[in-house]
Amino acid sequence: MGKFVIKEAKTGFIFNLKAGNGEVIATSEVYSSMDACKSGIASVQKNAPIAALEDQTAKDFQTEKNPKFEVYADKRGEFRFRLKAANGQIIAVGEGYKAKASCLNGIASIRKNAPDAPTVVEEAK
């Protein structure tokens, strides 16, 4: 089972969604407060299961309405995704993947893990 891990950053708080095996499958922006970070997690839990998939790497791709996962290729040619909430804000991003199938598996993992994932606050070292 996955979990959200909140940790302190230099300028606020971030969360990672980790799969059951401990791998990070999504990361947040930096939030200014713990409450804002927790709201971001709630937004991922709400939006991930219902988000459409917009594959921007496909020729003549169709633009989807928010909430949505956007799959795109970065400057290095790796496949990445970002999850946008209903208001268009980016609420989580994924790492770079060499294969599009791996990127899509990351999205599937978020859809599966996020809704019921507990939240853990990592102690500052």
mmCIF file of N, CA and C in Angstrom:
data_model
loop_
_atom_site.group_PDB
_atom_site.id
_atom_site.type_symbol
_atom_site.label_atom_id
_atom_site.label_comp_id
_atom_site.label_asym_id
_atom_site.label_seq_id
_atom_site.Cartn_x
_atom_site.Cartn_y
_atom_site.Cartn_z
ATOM 1 N N MET A 1 0.841 -1.186 0.000
ATOM 2 C CA MET A 1 0.000 0.000 0.000
ATOM 3 C C MET A 1 0.884 1.247 0.000
ATOM 4 N N GLY A 2 0.479 2.236 -0.758
ATOM 5 C CA GLY A 2 1.249 3.465 -0.855
ATOM 6 C C GLY A 2 1.028 4.379 0.336
ATOM 7 N N LYS A 3 1.853 5.435 0.387
ATOM 8 C CA LYS A 3 1.674 6.437 1.435
ATOM 9 C C LYS A 3 2.210 7.777 0.962
ATOM 10 N N PHE A 4 1.615 8.824 1.498
ATOM 11 C CA PHE A 4 2.106 10.174 1.271
ATOM 12 C C PHE A 4 3.093 10.494 2.390
ATOM 13 N N VAL A 5 4.255 10.989 2.023
ATOM 14 C CA VAL A 5 5.267 11.363 3.012
ATOM 15 C C VAL A 5 5.523 12.855 2.884
ATOM 16 N N ILE A 6 5.217 13.589 3.959
ATOM 17 C CA ILE A 6 5.458 15.033 3.991
ATOM 18 C C ILE A 6 6.817 15.265 4.627
ATOM 19 N N LYS A 7 7.599 16.137 4.004
ATOM 20 C CA LYS A 7 8.867 16.502 4.634
ATOM 21 C C LYS A 7 9.115 17.990 4.465
ATOM 22 N N GLU A 8 9.918 18.494 5.385
ATOM 23 C CA GLU A 8 10.233 19.913 5.379
ATOM 24 C C GLU A 8 11.276 20.185 4.302
ATOM 25 N N ALA A 9 11.051 21.255 3.538
ATOM 26 C CA ALA A 9 12.012 21.718 2.540
ATOM 27 C C ALA A 9 12.586 23.040 3.044
ATOM 28 N N LYS A 10 13.539 23.584 2.320
ATOM 29 C CA LYS A 10 14.160 24.839 2.760
ATOM 30 C C LYS A 10 13.145 25.967 2.914
ATOM 31 N N THR A 11 12.158 25.991 2.024
ATOM 32 C CA THR A 11 11.209 27.111 2.024
ATOM 33 C C THR A 11 9.779 26.695 2.345
ATOM 34 N N GLY A 12 9.588 25.502 2.913
ATOM 35 C CA GLY A 12 8.229 25.075 3.232
ATOM 36 C C GLY A 12 8.146 23.571 3.377
ATOM 37 N N PHE A 13 7.114 22.982 2.770
ATOM 38 C CA PHE A 13 6.858 21.552 2.886
ATOM 39 C C PHE A 13 6.551 20.968 1.515
ATOM 40 N N ILE A 14 6.984 19.728 1.295
ATOM 41 C CA ILE A 14 6.648 18.997 0.071
ATOM 42 C C ILE A 14 6.130 17.622 0.465
ATOM 43 N N PHE A 15 5.439 16.965 -0.476
ATOM 44 C CA PHE A 15 5.069 15.571 -0.243
ATOM 45 C C PHE A 15 5.513 14.724 -1.415
ATOM 46 N N ASN A 16 5.785 13.478 -1.099
ATOM 47 C CA ASN A 16 6.022 12.449 -2.100
ATOM 48 C C ASN A 16 4.967 11.381 -1.894
ATOM 49 N N LEU A 17 4.438 10.866 -2.988
ATOM 50 C CA LEU A 17 3.584 9.688 -2.920
ATOM 51 C C LEU A 17 4.486 8.512 -3.221
ATOM 52 N N LYS A 18 4.595 7.600 -2.265
ATOM 53 C CA LYS A 18 5.447 6.426 -2.427
ATOM 54 C C LYS A 18 4.580 5.190 -2.615
ATOM 55 N N ALA A 19 4.996 4.331 -3.536
ATOM 56 C CA ALA A 19 4.313 3.056 -3.757
ATOM 57 C C ALA A 19 4.638 2.121 -2.595
ATOM 58 N N GLY A 20 3.990 0.988 -2.551
ATOM 59 C CA GLY A 20 4.203 0.017 -1.495
ATOM 60 C C GLY A 20 5.654 -0.432 -1.380
ATOM 61 N N ASN A 21 6.404 -0.391 -2.501
ATOM 62 C CA ASN A 21 7.800 -0.821 -2.489
ATOM 63 C C ASN A 21 8.755 0.312 -2.089
ATOM 64 N N GLY A 22 8.188 1.481 -1.745
ATOM 65 C CA GLY A 22 9.016 2.605 -1.306
ATOM 66 C C GLY A 22 9.465 3.546 -2.417
ATOM 67 N N GLU A 23 9.180 3.187 -3.661
ATOM 68 C CA GLU A 23 9.554 4.043 -4.787
ATOM 69 C C GLU A 23 8.673 5.297 -4.814
ATOM 70 N N VAL A 24 9.278 6.446 -5.087
ATOM 71 C CA VAL A 24 8.519 7.688 -5.220
ATOM 72 C C VAL A 24 7.845 7.677 -6.584
ATOM 73 N N ILE A 25 6.520 7.844 -6.598
ATOM 74 C CA ILE A 25 5.800 7.850 -7.872
ATOM 75 C C ILE A 25 5.254 9.232 -8.226
ATOM 76 N N ALA A 26 5.240 10.147 -7.271
ATOM 77 C CA ALA A 26 4.814 11.522 -7.560
ATOM 78 C C ALA A 26 5.363 12.446 -6.480
ATOM 79 N N THR A 27 5.622 13.679 -6.880
ATOM 80 C CA THR A 27 6.167 14.701 -5.987
ATOM 81 C C THR A 27 5.348 15.971 -6.140
ATOM 82 N N SER A 28 5.256 16.729 -5.062
ATOM 83 C CA SER A 28 4.501 17.984 -5.089
ATOM 84 C C SER A 28 5.418 19.174 -5.291
ATOM 85 N N GLU A 29 4.782 20.321 -5.420
ATOM 86 C CA GLU A 29 5.501 21.585 -5.357
ATOM 87 C C GLU A 29 5.846 21.850 -3.891
ATOM 88 N N VAL A 30 6.540 22.951 -3.644
ATOM 89 C CA VAL A 30 6.813 23.354 -2.262
ATOM 90 C C VAL A 30 5.637 24.197 -1.775
ATOM 91 N N TYR A 31 5.080 23.802 -0.646
ATOM 92 C CA TYR A 31 3.974 24.541 -0.035
ATOM 93 C C TYR A 31 4.514 25.375 1.118
ATOM 94 N N SER A 32 3.894 26.516 1.363
ATOM 95 C CA SER A 32 4.383 27.427 2.405
ATOM 96 C C SER A 32 4.038 26.950 3.814
ATOM 97 N N SER A 33 3.040 26.081 3.939
ATOM 98 C CA SER A 33 2.651 25.615 5.272
ATOM 99 C C SER A 33 2.291 24.140 5.240
ATOM 100 N N MET A 34 2.292 23.530 6.412
ATOM 101 C CA MET A 34 1.908 22.125 6.549
ATOM 102 C C MET A 34 0.449 21.938 6.112
ATOM 103 N N ASP A 35 -0.435 22.863 6.508
ATOM 104 C CA ASP A 35 -1.849 22.756 6.127
ATOM 105 C C ASP A 35 -2.029 22.804 4.619
ATOM 106 N N ALA A 36 -1.286 23.700 3.950
ATOM 107 C CA ALA A 36 -1.385 23.797 2.489
ATOM 108 C C ALA A 36 -0.896 22.500 1.838
ATOM 109 N N CYS A 37 0.153 21.911 2.400
ATOM 110 C CA CYS A 37 0.684 20.644 1.886
ATOM 111 C C CYS A 37 -0.366 19.536 2.035
ATOM 112 N N LYS A 38 -1.018 19.491 3.180
ATOM 113 C CA LYS A 38 -2.064 18.488 3.410
ATOM 114 C C LYS A 38 -3.243 18.702 2.463
ATOM 115 N N SER A 39 -3.543 19.945 2.145
ATOM 116 C CA SER A 39 -4.609 20.237 1.173
ATOM 117 C C SER A 39 -4.210 19.735 -0.213
ATOM 118 N N GLY A 40 -2.928 19.860 -0.548
ATOM 119 C CA GLY A 40 -2.429 19.339 -1.822
ATOM 120 C C GLY A 40 -2.602 17.831 -1.904
ATOM 121 N N ILE A 41 -2.313 17.141 -0.814
ATOM 122 C CA ILE A 41 -2.507 15.682 -0.768
ATOM 123 C C ILE A 41 -3.981 15.343 -0.972
ATOM 124 N N ALA A 42 -4.860 16.066 -0.293
ATOM 125 C CA ALA A 42 -6.302 15.822 -0.448
ATOM 126 C C ALA A 42 -6.726 16.029 -1.900
ATOM 127 N N SER A 43 -6.144 17.011 -2.556
ATOM 128 C CA SER A 43 -6.467 17.276 -3.956
ATOM 129 C C SER A 43 -6.009 16.134 -4.858
ATOM 130 N N VAL A 44 -4.821 15.591 -4.603
ATOM 131 C CA VAL A 44 -4.346 14.430 -5.377
ATOM 132 C C VAL A 44 -5.270 13.237 -5.128
ATOM 133 N N GLN A 45 -5.644 13.009 -3.870
ATOM 134 C CA GLN A 45 -6.522 11.876 -3.547
ATOM 135 C C GLN A 45 -7.864 11.994 -4.261
ATOM 136 N N LYS A 46 -8.358 13.212 -4.379
ATOM 137 C CA LYS A 46 -9.659 13.444 -5.015
ATOM 138 C C LYS A 46 -9.560 13.373 -6.540
ATOM 139 N N ASN A 47 -8.517 13.979 -7.104
ATOM 140 C CA ASN A 47 -8.438 14.136 -8.561
ATOM 141 C C ASN A 47 -7.798 12.973 -9.309
ATOM 142 N N ALA A 48 -6.836 12.281 -8.711
ATOM 143 C CA ALA A 48 -6.119 11.223 -9.436
ATOM 144 C C ALA A 48 -7.042 10.130 -9.991
ATOM 145 N N PRO A 49 -8.001 9.639 -9.199
ATOM 146 C CA PRO A 49 -8.834 8.543 -9.726
ATOM 147 C C PRO A 49 -9.735 8.958 -10.893
ATOM 148 N N ILE A 50 -10.079 10.232 -10.972
ATOM 149 C CA ILE A 50 -11.037 10.671 -12.002
ATOM 150 C C ILE A 50 -10.384 11.462 -13.132
ATOM 151 N N ALA A 51 -9.073 11.700 -13.032
ATOM 152 C CA ALA A 51 -8.383 12.527 -14.015
ATOM 153 C C ALA A 51 -8.345 11.847 -15.383
ATOM 154 N N ALA A 52 -8.588 12.646 -16.409
ATOM 155 C CA ALA A 52 -8.469 12.161 -17.783
ATOM 156 C C ALA A 52 -6.978 12.006 -18.111
ATOM 157 N N LEU A 53 -6.677 11.339 -19.205
ATOM 158 C CA LEU A 53 -5.294 11.171 -19.652
ATOM 159 C C LEU A 53 -5.114 11.926 -20.959
ATOM 160 N N GLU A 54 -4.208 12.889 -20.955
ATOM 161 C CA GLU A 54 -3.903 13.672 -22.156
ATOM 162 C C GLU A 54 -2.470 13.337 -22.569
ATOM 163 N N ASP A 55 -2.332 12.568 -23.627
ATOM 164 C CA ASP A 55 -1.008 12.135 -24.095
ATOM 165 C C ASP A 55 -0.488 13.143 -25.116
ATOM 166 N N GLN A 56 0.313 14.080 -24.636
ATOM 167 C CA GLN A 56 0.831 15.137 -25.499
ATOM 168 C C GLN A 56 1.954 14.647 -26.411
ATOM 169 N N THR A 57 2.347 13.378 -26.258
ATOM 170 C CA THR A 57 3.369 12.821 -27.147
ATOM 171 C C THR A 57 2.737 12.201 -28.390
ATOM 172 N N ALA A 58 1.422 12.045 -28.381
ATOM 173 C CA ALA A 58 0.724 11.451 -29.525
ATOM 174 C C ALA A 58 0.460 12.525 -30.583
ATOM 175 N N LYS A 59 0.545 12.133 -31.846
ATOM 176 C CA LYS A 59 0.256 13.053 -32.939
ATOM 177 C C LYS A 59 -1.221 13.437 -32.874
ATOM 178 N N ASP A 60 -1.517 14.702 -33.049
ATOM 179 C CA ASP A 60 -2.900 15.208 -33.036
ATOM 180 C C ASP A 60 -3.649 14.810 -31.755
ATOM 181 N N PHE A 61 -2.966 14.910 -30.608
ATOM 182 C CA PHE A 61 -3.610 14.520 -29.345
ATOM 183 C C PHE A 61 -4.793 15.437 -29.063
ATOM 184 N N GLN A 62 -5.751 14.882 -28.331
ATOM 185 C CA GLN A 62 -6.950 15.631 -27.963
ATOM 186 C C GLN A 62 -6.746 16.276 -26.598
ATOM 187 N N THR A 63 -7.045 17.566 -26.508
ATOM 188 C CA THR A 63 -6.945 18.271 -25.238
ATOM 189 C C THR A 63 -8.102 17.841 -24.350
ATOM 190 N N GLU A 64 -7.761 17.458 -23.120
ATOM 191 C CA GLU A 64 -8.763 17.001 -22.161
ATOM 192 C C GLU A 64 -9.060 18.117 -21.161
ATOM 193 N N LYS A 65 -10.221 17.996 -20.516
ATOM 194 C CA LYS A 65 -10.579 18.945 -19.457
ATOM 195 C C LYS A 65 -9.880 18.539 -18.161
ATOM 196 N N ASN A 66 -9.634 19.524 -17.306
ATOM 197 C CA ASN A 66 -9.087 19.233 -15.977
ATOM 198 C C ASN A 66 -10.186 18.629 -15.113
ATOM 199 N N PRO A 67 -9.883 17.771 -14.168
ATOM 200 C CA PRO A 67 -8.546 17.306 -13.813
ATOM 201 C C PRO A 67 -8.011 16.341 -14.862
ATOM 202 N N LYS A 68 -6.674 16.343 -15.020
ATOM 203 C CA LYS A 68 -6.076 15.461 -16.020
ATOM 204 C C LYS A 68 -4.616 15.182 -15.702
ATOM 205 N N PHE A 69 -4.159 14.043 -16.216
ATOM 206 C CA PHE A 69 -2.741 13.720 -16.251
ATOM 207 C C PHE A 69 -2.260 14.134 -17.629
ATOM 208 N N GLU A 70 -1.216 14.928 -17.690
ATOM 209 C CA GLU A 70 -0.598 15.285 -18.955
ATOM 210 C C GLU A 70 0.692 14.487 -19.092
ATOM 211 N N VAL A 71 0.795 13.706 -20.164
ATOM 212 C CA VAL A 71 2.018 12.960 -20.465
ATOM 213 C C VAL A 71 2.745 13.747 -21.544
ATOM 214 N N TYR A 72 4.036 13.997 -21.320
ATOM 215 C CA TYR A 72 4.813 14.776 -22.280
ATOM 216 C C TYR A 72 6.260 14.291 -22.296
ATOM 217 N N ALA A 73 6.999 14.699 -23.321
ATOM 218 C CA ALA A 73 8.425 14.365 -23.417
ATOM 219 C C ALA A 73 9.229 15.595 -22.998
ATOM 220 N N ASP A 74 10.220 15.378 -22.140
ATOM 221 C CA ASP A 74 11.058 16.495 -21.699
ATOM 222 C C ASP A 74 12.203 16.740 -22.697
ATOM 223 N N LYS A 75 13.070 17.675 -22.371
ATOM 224 C CA LYS A 75 14.160 18.037 -23.283
ATOM 225 C C LYS A 75 15.114 16.884 -23.564
ATOM 226 N N ARG A 76 15.215 15.953 -22.616
ATOM 227 C CA ARG A 76 16.098 14.796 -22.804
ATOM 228 C C ARG A 76 15.405 13.639 -23.519
ATOM 229 N N GLY A 77 14.134 13.829 -23.872
ATOM 230 C CA GLY A 77 13.396 12.778 -24.559
ATOM 231 C C GLY A 77 12.773 11.759 -23.622
ATOM 232 N N GLU A 78 12.802 12.052 -22.302
ATOM 233 C CA GLU A 78 12.168 11.147 -21.354
ATOM 234 C C GLU A 78 10.689 11.503 -21.214
ATOM 235 N N PHE A 79 9.902 10.500 -20.858
ATOM 236 C CA PHE A 79 8.467 10.689 -20.676
ATOM 237 C C PHE A 79 8.192 11.088 -19.234
ATOM 238 N N ARG A 80 7.372 12.105 -19.067
ATOM 239 C CA ARG A 80 7.003 12.608 -17.742
ATOM 240 C C ARG A 80 5.504 12.839 -17.708
ATOM 241 N N PHE A 81 4.980 13.007 -16.479
ATOM 242 C CA PHE A 81 3.575 13.377 -16.339
ATOM 243 C C PHE A 81 3.441 14.436 -15.267
ATOM 244 N N ARG A 82 2.355 15.176 -15.385
ATOM 245 C CA ARG A 82 1.949 16.105 -14.328
ATOM 246 C C ARG A 82 0.448 15.921 -14.148
ATOM 247 N N LEU A 83 0.030 15.995 -12.900
ATOM 248 C CA LEU A 83 -1.395 15.894 -12.561
ATOM 249 C C LEU A 83 -1.901 17.291 -12.293
ATOM 250 N N LYS A 84 -2.930 17.686 -13.026
ATOM 251 C CA LYS A 84 -3.549 18.997 -12.827
ATOM 252 C C LYS A 84 -4.913 18.817 -12.173
ATOM 253 N N ALA A 85 -5.185 19.696 -11.203
ATOM 254 C CA ALA A 85 -6.479 19.686 -10.517
ATOM 255 C C ALA A 85 -7.540 20.309 -11.423
ATOM 256 N N ALA A 86 -8.772 20.293 -10.955
ATOM 257 C CA ALA A 86 -9.883 20.856 -11.729
ATOM 258 C C ALA A 86 -9.659 22.332 -12.063
ATOM 259 N N ASN A 87 -8.913 23.053 -11.210
ATOM 260 C CA ASN A 87 -8.664 24.476 -11.452
ATOM 261 C C ASN A 87 -7.442 24.724 -12.328
ATOM 262 N N GLY A 88 -6.804 23.652 -12.812
ATOM 263 C CA GLY A 88 -5.656 23.788 -13.704
ATOM 264 C C GLY A 88 -4.303 23.849 -13.005
ATOM 265 N N GLN A 89 -4.309 23.872 -11.666
ATOM 266 C CA GLN A 89 -3.047 23.906 -10.915
ATOM 267 C C GLN A 89 -2.358 22.543 -11.001
ATOM 268 N N ILE A 90 -1.038 22.549 -11.153
ATOM 269 C CA ILE A 90 -0.277 21.300 -11.113
ATOM 270 C C ILE A 90 -0.158 20.885 -9.653
ATOM 271 N N ILE A 91 -0.618 19.679 -9.335
ATOM 272 C CA ILE A 91 -0.606 19.223 -7.940
ATOM 273 C C ILE A 91 0.376 18.088 -7.691
ATOM 274 N N ALA A 92 0.886 17.466 -8.747
ATOM 275 C CA ALA A 92 1.902 16.424 -8.591
ATOM 276 C C ALA A 92 2.589 16.209 -9.935
ATOM 277 N N VAL A 93 3.862 15.831 -9.868
ATOM 278 C CA VAL A 93 4.629 15.535 -11.077
ATOM 279 C C VAL A 93 5.365 14.215 -10.885
ATOM 280 N N GLY A 94 5.701 13.591 -12.006
ATOM 281 C CA GLY A 94 6.438 12.337 -11.961
ATOM 282 C C GLY A 94 7.869 12.517 -12.424
ATOM 283 N N GLU A 95 8.667 11.501 -12.201
ATOM 284 C CA GLU A 95 10.055 11.513 -12.650
ATOM 285 C C GLU A 95 10.108 11.244 -14.149
ATOM 286 N N GLY A 96 11.300 11.306 -14.723
ATOM 287 C CA GLY A 96 11.465 10.983 -16.130
ATOM 288 C C GLY A 96 11.549 9.479 -16.334
ATOM 289 N N TYR A 97 10.879 8.983 -17.359
ATOM 290 C CA TYR A 97 10.893 7.558 -17.700
ATOM 291 C C TYR A 97 11.434 7.405 -19.111
ATOM 292 N N LYS A 98 12.226 6.372 -19.334
ATOM 293 C CA LYS A 98 12.768 6.113 -20.680
ATOM 294 C C LYS A 98 11.667 5.641 -21.632
ATOM 295 N N ALA A 99 10.715 4.884 -21.106
ATOM 296 C CA ALA A 99 9.645 4.320 -21.936
ATOM 297 C C ALA A 99 8.292 4.910 -21.541
ATOM 298 N N LYS A 100 7.466 5.178 -22.545
ATOM 299 C CA LYS A 100 6.134 5.717 -22.270
ATOM 300 C C LYS A 100 5.315 4.739 -21.435
ATOM 301 N N ALA A 101 5.466 3.452 -21.683
ATOM 302 C CA ALA A 101 4.718 2.449 -20.915
ATOM 303 C C ALA A 101 5.024 2.563 -19.424
ATOM 304 N N SER A 102 6.271 2.832 -19.073
ATOM 305 C CA SER A 102 6.645 2.997 -17.662
ATOM 306 C C SER A 102 5.986 4.237 -17.070
ATOM 307 N N CYS A 103 5.913 5.302 -17.847
ATOM 308 C CA CYS A 103 5.250 6.531 -17.408
ATOM 309 C C CYS A 103 3.766 6.260 -17.153
ATOM 310 N N LEU A 104 3.135 5.542 -18.065
ATOM 311 C CA LEU A 104 1.710 5.207 -17.912
ATOM 312 C C LEU A 104 1.499 4.290 -16.706
ATOM 313 N N ASN A 105 2.465 3.408 -16.434
ATOM 314 C CA ASN A 105 2.376 2.558 -15.241
ATOM 315 C C ASN A 105 2.459 3.407 -13.978
ATOM 316 N N GLY A 106 3.276 4.468 -14.002
ATOM 317 C CA GLY A 106 3.363 5.387 -12.870
ATOM 318 C C GLY A 106 2.018 6.055 -12.595
ATOM 319 N N ILE A 107 1.355 6.469 -13.659
ATOM 320 C CA ILE A 107 0.033 7.088 -13.519
ATOM 321 C C ILE A 107 -0.965 6.079 -12.940
ATOM 322 N N ALA A 108 -0.930 4.849 -13.457
ATOM 323 C CA ALA A 108 -1.832 3.805 -12.949
ATOM 324 C C ALA A 108 -1.576 3.559 -11.461
ATOM 325 N N SER A 109 -0.311 3.610 -11.065
ATOM 326 C CA SER A 109 0.036 3.406 -9.657
ATOM 327 C C SER A 109 -0.514 4.529 -8.778
ATOM 328 N N ILE A 110 -0.476 5.749 -9.277
ATOM 329 C CA ILE A 110 -1.036 6.877 -8.521
ATOM 330 C C ILE A 110 -2.543 6.717 -8.378
ATOM 331 N N ARG A 111 -3.200 6.372 -9.474
ATOM 332 C CA ARG A 111 -4.659 6.158 -9.421
ATOM 333 C C ARG A 111 -5.013 5.103 -8.371
ATOM 334 N N LYS A 112 -4.181 4.049 -8.277
ATOM 335 C CA LYS A 112 -4.442 2.939 -7.355
ATOM 336 C C LYS A 112 -4.080 3.311 -5.916
ATOM 337 N N ASN A 113 -2.927 3.947 -5.721
ATOM 338 C CA ASN A 113 -2.404 4.182 -4.376
ATOM 339 C C ASN A 113 -2.937 5.436 -3.696
ATOM 340 N N ALA A 114 -3.156 6.509 -4.434
ATOM 341 C CA ALA A 114 -3.461 7.809 -3.823
ATOM 342 C C ALA A 114 -4.745 7.853 -2.999
ATOM 343 N N PRO A 115 -5.870 7.315 -3.483
ATOM 344 C CA PRO A 115 -7.131 7.546 -2.773
ATOM 345 C C PRO A 115 -7.138 7.139 -1.303
ATOM 346 N N ASP A 116 -6.503 6.014 -0.967
ATOM 347 C CA ASP A 116 -6.551 5.511 0.396
ATOM 348 C C ASP A 116 -5.213 5.597 1.132
ATOM 349 N N ALA A 117 -4.245 6.249 0.508
ATOM 350 C CA ALA A 117 -2.897 6.286 1.108
ATOM 351 C C ALA A 117 -2.882 7.126 2.379
ATOM 352 N N PRO A 118 -2.312 6.578 3.448
ATOM 353 C CA PRO A 118 -2.180 7.376 4.676
ATOM 354 C C PRO A 118 -1.100 8.450 4.492
ATOM 355 N N THR A 119 -1.123 9.445 5.344
ATOM 356 C CA THR A 119 -0.126 10.519 5.308
ATOM 357 C C THR A 119 0.786 10.385 6.512
ATOM 358 N N VAL A 120 2.077 10.449 6.255
ATOM 359 C CA VAL A 120 3.089 10.358 7.301
ATOM 360 C C VAL A 120 3.953 11.616 7.224
ATOM 361 N N VAL A 121 4.253 12.193 8.366
ATOM 362 C CA VAL A 121 5.137 13.353 8.404
ATOM 363 C C VAL A 121 6.520 12.872 8.799
ATOM 364 N N GLU A 122 7.495 13.120 7.904
ATOM 365 C CA GLU A 122 8.870 12.713 8.162
ATOM 366 C C GLU A 122 9.512 13.732 9.089
ATOM 367 N N GLU A 123 10.146 13.234 10.117
ATOM 368 C CA GLU A 123 10.807 14.135 11.072
ATOM 369 C C GLU A 123 12.033 14.768 10.435
ATOM 370 N N ALA A 124 12.258 16.041 10.707
ATOM 371 C CA ALA A 124 13.435 16.726 10.199
ATOM 372 C C ALA A 124 14.674 16.134 10.867
ATOM 373 N N LYS A 125 15.718 16.042 10.064
ATOM 374 C CA LYS A 125 16.952 15.429 10.596
ATOM 375 C C LYS A 125 17.848 16.466 11.240
#
